[in-house]
């Protein structure tokens, strides 16, 4: 394995190493001195989004994760042996193990007290070593567990999250709409051949990253275990491609009736392209803008108007290559007209008046100081996981807090204002959820000055 990058995470107090094997597999190691925990995972760029391209039934990725975690192997002759293996006693710590699947990736992981690291690595080998025959011994049990998992989910027709995804993504990236776990009838038809076909994608080195957090690196015994793991991967190229589709923002709005809600929820959504490289100045400006929105929401909508209890800005990954930067809050139906008028005033006038006021100057200085005077960062067991995901998706890793601090010191209130002026010129998508009829909510929304302005926005970037 070849070292291709080394950098420090100053705020976390760790040193990070990135290695690459000849077969394309990568290794991300976080060394944090004086910790008593050990964590290791294998992260595959093979989540639910690629199932259709690979030619398997929806839910196959999640089903495969279950089998790789809960099947025997040459390291664990039965699941009873594996379960016994995880227990601790007077001479050894317990070992925890599990897996997860998202639209983006599958993750298999294990952790323990530092003296259990060899056993953690054995657990990872067991995940990769399970054979098709091993899967046959557990497939029906895991199928039953997954079907039970589906049965406890909210019905699709009552799932606002599902219809949110459908509203925003169906025409652009329909794979993003479906459930990762699959539908009940789909899970019933998944077979060994499909599972094995999908696992073929997992065995390609370029499609995986091993992520480890430990107290000491390099470690000869650990390196030996890692090299053994690397032998399960080959140098073949992927047979799929993750789509990077530009999202064209356009004004649209949708209401979902949820009889369980008491109030009206509203979110303002703008999808912006994700950057592959770290832009310290722009990222800081974006964070300042997010903080300003949240601050003025608190000051104007809650403190001045007493319309809401909570609300503010958010930013979330979306569509692989985008970030949804937005704002959300909730209010009673009776106060919705006043809320919409207040949001309009907030977006067109209040935030800028606040920013350039004496009070805003003090707030701005406080935000700067919060970046410069960092408090203790809590221990994060799976700290390397997010960076391993960035590696898989071609993003730059190695965030340098020194560069960020320098950039933050140079940012002015004018910079933040210019950013927000541009952001607020982009056509948003509005999503509303309430227990009321659609027409009732639309009548209120469409008559507001807020709606009349944003419905005319055409900027799509």
Short mmCIF file of N, CA, C and O in Angstrom, two decimals, residues 87 298 354:
data_model
loop_
_atom_site.label_atom_id
_atom_site.label_comp_id
_atom_site.label_asym_id
_atom_site.label_seq_id
_atom_site.Cartn_x
_atom_site.Cartn_y
_atom_site.Cartn_z
N UNK A 87 -18.78 -11.25 22.85
CA UNK A 87 -18.86 -11.04 24.29
C UNK A 87 -17.50 -10.72 24.90
O UNK A 87 -16.47 -11.25 24.49
N UNK A 298 -34.83 33.75 14.41
CA UNK A 298 -35.05 33.77 15.86
C UNK A 298 -35.48 35.17 16.31
O UNK A 298 -36.46 35.33 17.05
N UNK A 354 -30.57 44.13 9.85
CA UNK A 354 -29.93 43.58 11.04
C UNK A 354 -28.42 43.46 10.85
O UNK A 354 -27.64 43.85 11.72
#
